PDB file of C-alpha atoms in Angstrom:
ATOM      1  CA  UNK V   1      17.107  15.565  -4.519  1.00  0.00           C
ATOM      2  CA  UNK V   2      17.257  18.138  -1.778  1.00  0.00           C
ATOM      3  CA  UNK V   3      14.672  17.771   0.985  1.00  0.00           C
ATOM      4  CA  UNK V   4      12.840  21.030   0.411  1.00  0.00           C
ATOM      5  CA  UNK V   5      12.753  19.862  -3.089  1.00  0.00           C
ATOM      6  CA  UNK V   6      10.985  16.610  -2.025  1.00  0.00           C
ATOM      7  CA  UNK V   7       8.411  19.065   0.229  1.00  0.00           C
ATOM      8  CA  UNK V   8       7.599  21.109  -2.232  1.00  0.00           C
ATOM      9  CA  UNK V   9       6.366  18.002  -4.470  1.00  0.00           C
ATOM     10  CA  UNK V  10       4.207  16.824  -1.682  1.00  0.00           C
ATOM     11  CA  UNK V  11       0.698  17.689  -1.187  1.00  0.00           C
ATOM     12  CA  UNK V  12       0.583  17.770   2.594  1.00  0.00           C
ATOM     13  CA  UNK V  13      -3.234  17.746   2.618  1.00  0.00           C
ATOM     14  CA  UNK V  14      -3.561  14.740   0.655  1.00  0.00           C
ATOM     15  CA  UNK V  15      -0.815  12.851   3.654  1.00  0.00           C
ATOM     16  CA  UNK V  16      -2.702  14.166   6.635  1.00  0.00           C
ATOM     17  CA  UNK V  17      -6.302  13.076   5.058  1.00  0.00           C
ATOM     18  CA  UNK V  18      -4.880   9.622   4.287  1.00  0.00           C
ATOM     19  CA  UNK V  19      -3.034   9.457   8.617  1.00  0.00           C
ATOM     20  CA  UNK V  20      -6.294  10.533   9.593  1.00  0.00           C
ATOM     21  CA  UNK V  21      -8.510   8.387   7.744  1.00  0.00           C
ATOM     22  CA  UNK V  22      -6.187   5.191   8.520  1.00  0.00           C
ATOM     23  CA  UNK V  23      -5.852   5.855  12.319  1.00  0.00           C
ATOM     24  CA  UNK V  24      -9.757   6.432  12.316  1.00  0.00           C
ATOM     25  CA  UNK V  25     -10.366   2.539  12.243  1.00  0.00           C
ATOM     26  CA  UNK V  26      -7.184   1.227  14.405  1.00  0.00           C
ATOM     27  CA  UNK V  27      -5.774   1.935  17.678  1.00  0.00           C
ATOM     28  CA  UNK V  28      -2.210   2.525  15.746  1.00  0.00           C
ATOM     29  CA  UNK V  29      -0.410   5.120  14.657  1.00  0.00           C
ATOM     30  CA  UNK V  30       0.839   6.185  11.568  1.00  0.00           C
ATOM     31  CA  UNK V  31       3.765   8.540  10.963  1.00  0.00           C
ATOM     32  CA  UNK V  32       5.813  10.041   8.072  1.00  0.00           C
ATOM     33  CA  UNK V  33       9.388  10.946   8.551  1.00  0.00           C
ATOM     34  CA  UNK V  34      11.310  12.934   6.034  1.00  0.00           C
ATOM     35  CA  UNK V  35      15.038  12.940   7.054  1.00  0.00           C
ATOM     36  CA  UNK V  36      17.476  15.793   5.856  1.00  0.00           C
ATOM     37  CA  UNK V  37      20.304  13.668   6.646  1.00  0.00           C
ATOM     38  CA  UNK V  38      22.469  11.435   4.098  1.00  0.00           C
ATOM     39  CA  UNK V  39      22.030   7.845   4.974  1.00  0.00           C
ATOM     40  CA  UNK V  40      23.267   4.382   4.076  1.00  0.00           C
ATOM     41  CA  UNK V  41      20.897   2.134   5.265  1.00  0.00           C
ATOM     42  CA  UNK V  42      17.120   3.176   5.599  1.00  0.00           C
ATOM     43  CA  UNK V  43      16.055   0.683   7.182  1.00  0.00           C
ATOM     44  CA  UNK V  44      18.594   1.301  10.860  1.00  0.00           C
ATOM     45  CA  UNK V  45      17.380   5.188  10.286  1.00  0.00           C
ATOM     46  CA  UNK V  46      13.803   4.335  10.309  1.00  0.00           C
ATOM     47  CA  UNK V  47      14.382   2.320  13.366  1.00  0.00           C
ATOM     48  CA  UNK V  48      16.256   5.007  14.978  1.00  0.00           C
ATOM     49  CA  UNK V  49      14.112   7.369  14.335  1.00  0.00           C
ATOM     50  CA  UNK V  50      11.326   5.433  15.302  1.00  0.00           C
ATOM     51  CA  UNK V  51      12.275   4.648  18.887  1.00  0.00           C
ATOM     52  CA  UNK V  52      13.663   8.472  18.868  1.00  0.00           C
ATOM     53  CA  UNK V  53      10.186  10.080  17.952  1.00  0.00           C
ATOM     54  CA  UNK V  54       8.617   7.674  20.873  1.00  0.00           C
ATOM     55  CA  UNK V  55       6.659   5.387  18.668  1.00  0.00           C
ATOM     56  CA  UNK V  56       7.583   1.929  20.875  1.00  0.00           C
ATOM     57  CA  UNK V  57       5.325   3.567  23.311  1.00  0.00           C
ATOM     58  CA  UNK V  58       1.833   2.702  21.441  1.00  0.00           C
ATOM     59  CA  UNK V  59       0.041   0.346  23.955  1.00  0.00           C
ATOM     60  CA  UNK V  60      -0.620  -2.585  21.723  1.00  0.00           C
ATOM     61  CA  UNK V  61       3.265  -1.432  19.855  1.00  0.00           C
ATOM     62  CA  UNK V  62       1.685  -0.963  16.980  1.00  0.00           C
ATOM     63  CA  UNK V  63       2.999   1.851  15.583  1.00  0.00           C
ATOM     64  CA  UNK V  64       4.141   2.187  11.376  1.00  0.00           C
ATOM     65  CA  UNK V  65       6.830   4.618  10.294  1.00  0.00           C
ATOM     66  CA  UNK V  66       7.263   5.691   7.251  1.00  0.00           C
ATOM     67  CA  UNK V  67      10.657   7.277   7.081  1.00  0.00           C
ATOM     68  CA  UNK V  68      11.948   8.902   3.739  1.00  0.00           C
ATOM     69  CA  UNK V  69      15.247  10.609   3.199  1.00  0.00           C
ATOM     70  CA  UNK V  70      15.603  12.481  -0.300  1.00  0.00           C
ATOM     71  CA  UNK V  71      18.974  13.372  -0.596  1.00  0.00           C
ATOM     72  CA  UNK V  72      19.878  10.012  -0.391  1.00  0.00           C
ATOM     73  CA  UNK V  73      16.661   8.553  -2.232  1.00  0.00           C
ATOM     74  CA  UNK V  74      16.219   6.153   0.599  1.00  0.00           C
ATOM     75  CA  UNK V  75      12.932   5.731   2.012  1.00  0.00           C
ATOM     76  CA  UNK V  76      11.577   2.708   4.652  1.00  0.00           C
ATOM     77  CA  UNK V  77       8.254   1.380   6.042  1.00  0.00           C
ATOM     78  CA  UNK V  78       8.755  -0.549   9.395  1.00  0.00           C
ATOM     79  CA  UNK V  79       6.243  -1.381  11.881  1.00  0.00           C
ATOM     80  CA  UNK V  80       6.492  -1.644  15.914  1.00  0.00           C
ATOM     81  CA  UNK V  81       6.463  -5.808  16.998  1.00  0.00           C
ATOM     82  CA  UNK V  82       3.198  -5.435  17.592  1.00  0.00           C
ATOM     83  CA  UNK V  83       1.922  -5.380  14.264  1.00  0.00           C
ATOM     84  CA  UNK V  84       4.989  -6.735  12.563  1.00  0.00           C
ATOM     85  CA  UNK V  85       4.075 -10.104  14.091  1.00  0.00           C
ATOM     86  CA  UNK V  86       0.488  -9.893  11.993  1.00  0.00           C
ATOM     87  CA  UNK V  87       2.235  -9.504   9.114  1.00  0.00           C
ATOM     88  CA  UNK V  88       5.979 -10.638   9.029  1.00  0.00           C
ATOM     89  CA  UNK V  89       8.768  -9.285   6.917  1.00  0.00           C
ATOM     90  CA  UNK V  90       6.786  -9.576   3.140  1.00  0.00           C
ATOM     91  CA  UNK V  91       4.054  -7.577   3.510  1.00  0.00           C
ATOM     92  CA  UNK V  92       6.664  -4.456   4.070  1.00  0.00           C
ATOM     93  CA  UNK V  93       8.842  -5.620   1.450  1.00  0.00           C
ATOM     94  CA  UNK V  94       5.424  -5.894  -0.821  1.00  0.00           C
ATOM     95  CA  UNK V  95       4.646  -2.321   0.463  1.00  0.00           C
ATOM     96  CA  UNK V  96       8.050  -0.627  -0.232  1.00  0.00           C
ATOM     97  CA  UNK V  97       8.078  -2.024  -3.532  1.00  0.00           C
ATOM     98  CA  UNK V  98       4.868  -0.624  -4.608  1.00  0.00           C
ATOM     99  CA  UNK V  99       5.258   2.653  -3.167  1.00  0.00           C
ATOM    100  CA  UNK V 100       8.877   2.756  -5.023  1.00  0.00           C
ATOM    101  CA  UNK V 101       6.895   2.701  -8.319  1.00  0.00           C
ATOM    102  CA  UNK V 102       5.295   5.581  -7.351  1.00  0.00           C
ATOM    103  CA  UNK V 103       8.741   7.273  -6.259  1.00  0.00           C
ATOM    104  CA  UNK V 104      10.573   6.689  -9.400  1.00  0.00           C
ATOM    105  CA  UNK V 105       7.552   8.101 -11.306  1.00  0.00           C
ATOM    106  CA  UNK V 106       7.648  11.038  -8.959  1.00  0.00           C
ATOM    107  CA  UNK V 107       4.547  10.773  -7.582  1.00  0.00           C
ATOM    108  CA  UNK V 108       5.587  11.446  -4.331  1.00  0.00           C
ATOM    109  CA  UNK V 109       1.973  12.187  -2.818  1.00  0.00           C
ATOM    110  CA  UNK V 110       0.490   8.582  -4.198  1.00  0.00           C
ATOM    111  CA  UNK V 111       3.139   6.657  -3.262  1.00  0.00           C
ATOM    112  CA  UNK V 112       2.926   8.362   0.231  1.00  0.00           C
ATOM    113  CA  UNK V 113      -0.988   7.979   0.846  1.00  0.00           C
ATOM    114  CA  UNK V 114      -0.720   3.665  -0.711  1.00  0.00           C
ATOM    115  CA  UNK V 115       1.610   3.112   1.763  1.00  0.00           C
ATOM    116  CA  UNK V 116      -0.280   4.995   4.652  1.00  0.00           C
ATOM    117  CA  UNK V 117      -3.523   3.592   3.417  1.00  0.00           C
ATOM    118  CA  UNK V 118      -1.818  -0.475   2.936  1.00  0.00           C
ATOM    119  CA  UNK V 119      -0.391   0.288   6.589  1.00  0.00           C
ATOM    120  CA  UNK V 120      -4.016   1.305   7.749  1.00  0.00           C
ATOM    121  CA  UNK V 121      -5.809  -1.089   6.141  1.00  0.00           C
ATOM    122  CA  UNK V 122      -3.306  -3.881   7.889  1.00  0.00           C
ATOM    123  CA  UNK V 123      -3.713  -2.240  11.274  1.00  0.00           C
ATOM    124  CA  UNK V 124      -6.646  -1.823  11.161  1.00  0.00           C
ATOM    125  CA  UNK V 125      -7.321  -5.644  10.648  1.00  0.00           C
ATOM    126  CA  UNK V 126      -5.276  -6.633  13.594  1.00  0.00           C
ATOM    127  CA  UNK V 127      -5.648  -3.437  15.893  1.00  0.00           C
ATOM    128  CA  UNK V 128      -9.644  -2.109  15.400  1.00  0.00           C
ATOM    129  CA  UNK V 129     -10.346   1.739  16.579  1.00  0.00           C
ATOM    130  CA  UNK V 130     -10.803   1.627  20.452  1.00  0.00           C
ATOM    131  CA  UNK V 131     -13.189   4.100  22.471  1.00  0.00           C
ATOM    132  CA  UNK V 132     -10.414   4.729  24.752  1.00  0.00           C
TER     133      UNK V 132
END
């Protein structure tokens, strides 16, 4: 699948609500990446792209990328050390899987906002919404 092909399925409205929502009860942050690149391994992009993007700067590193790449049907969910230490290596595994139903359905948009809204929920545990 091309990448504007992936875009177009996308309701952007429905992603932003569901970032803005999340980050409104934690102190982390919450980003979606959609690569136009081919990839092997999801996973090394999303942490590539995650340090590139500036993400390992979030005071408490709490940061969650969710990094997708189309044309390769690759997608990843990794979190900063901050928050992966809450939550070890399962609960993204748990995540990816679900939101991979929702992919191979191609419902894009749902499997987009359950992830950001899982990833909030878990930050938002750990990391509450600070004044400052």
């Amino acid at each position: 699948m091309q990448t504007r092909e992936f875009l177009a399925q996308v309701r952007d409205d429905e992603i932003v609500a569901a970032i803005k929502a999340a980050e409104a009860r934690t102190s982390g942050e919450i980003r979606v990446f959609v690569s136009e690149k081919v990839i092997d391994d999801a996973v090394i992009a999303a942490q590539v792209t995650f340090t590139r993007v500036g993400m390992t700067k979030t005071r408490e590193r709490n940061g969650v990328l969710i990094f997708i790449a189309p044309r390769t049907r690759r997608f990843a969910v990794i979190g900063d050390e901050g928050i992966h230490r809450h939550c070890g290596p399962e609960f993204w595994r748990l995540l990816a899987t679900e939101m991979s139903g929702c992919f191979k359905q191609g419902r894009f948009t749902e499997g987009l906002v359950l992830g950001i809204t899982k990833a909030g929920e878990l930050l938002a545990k750990h990391f509450p919404h600070r004044s400052d």
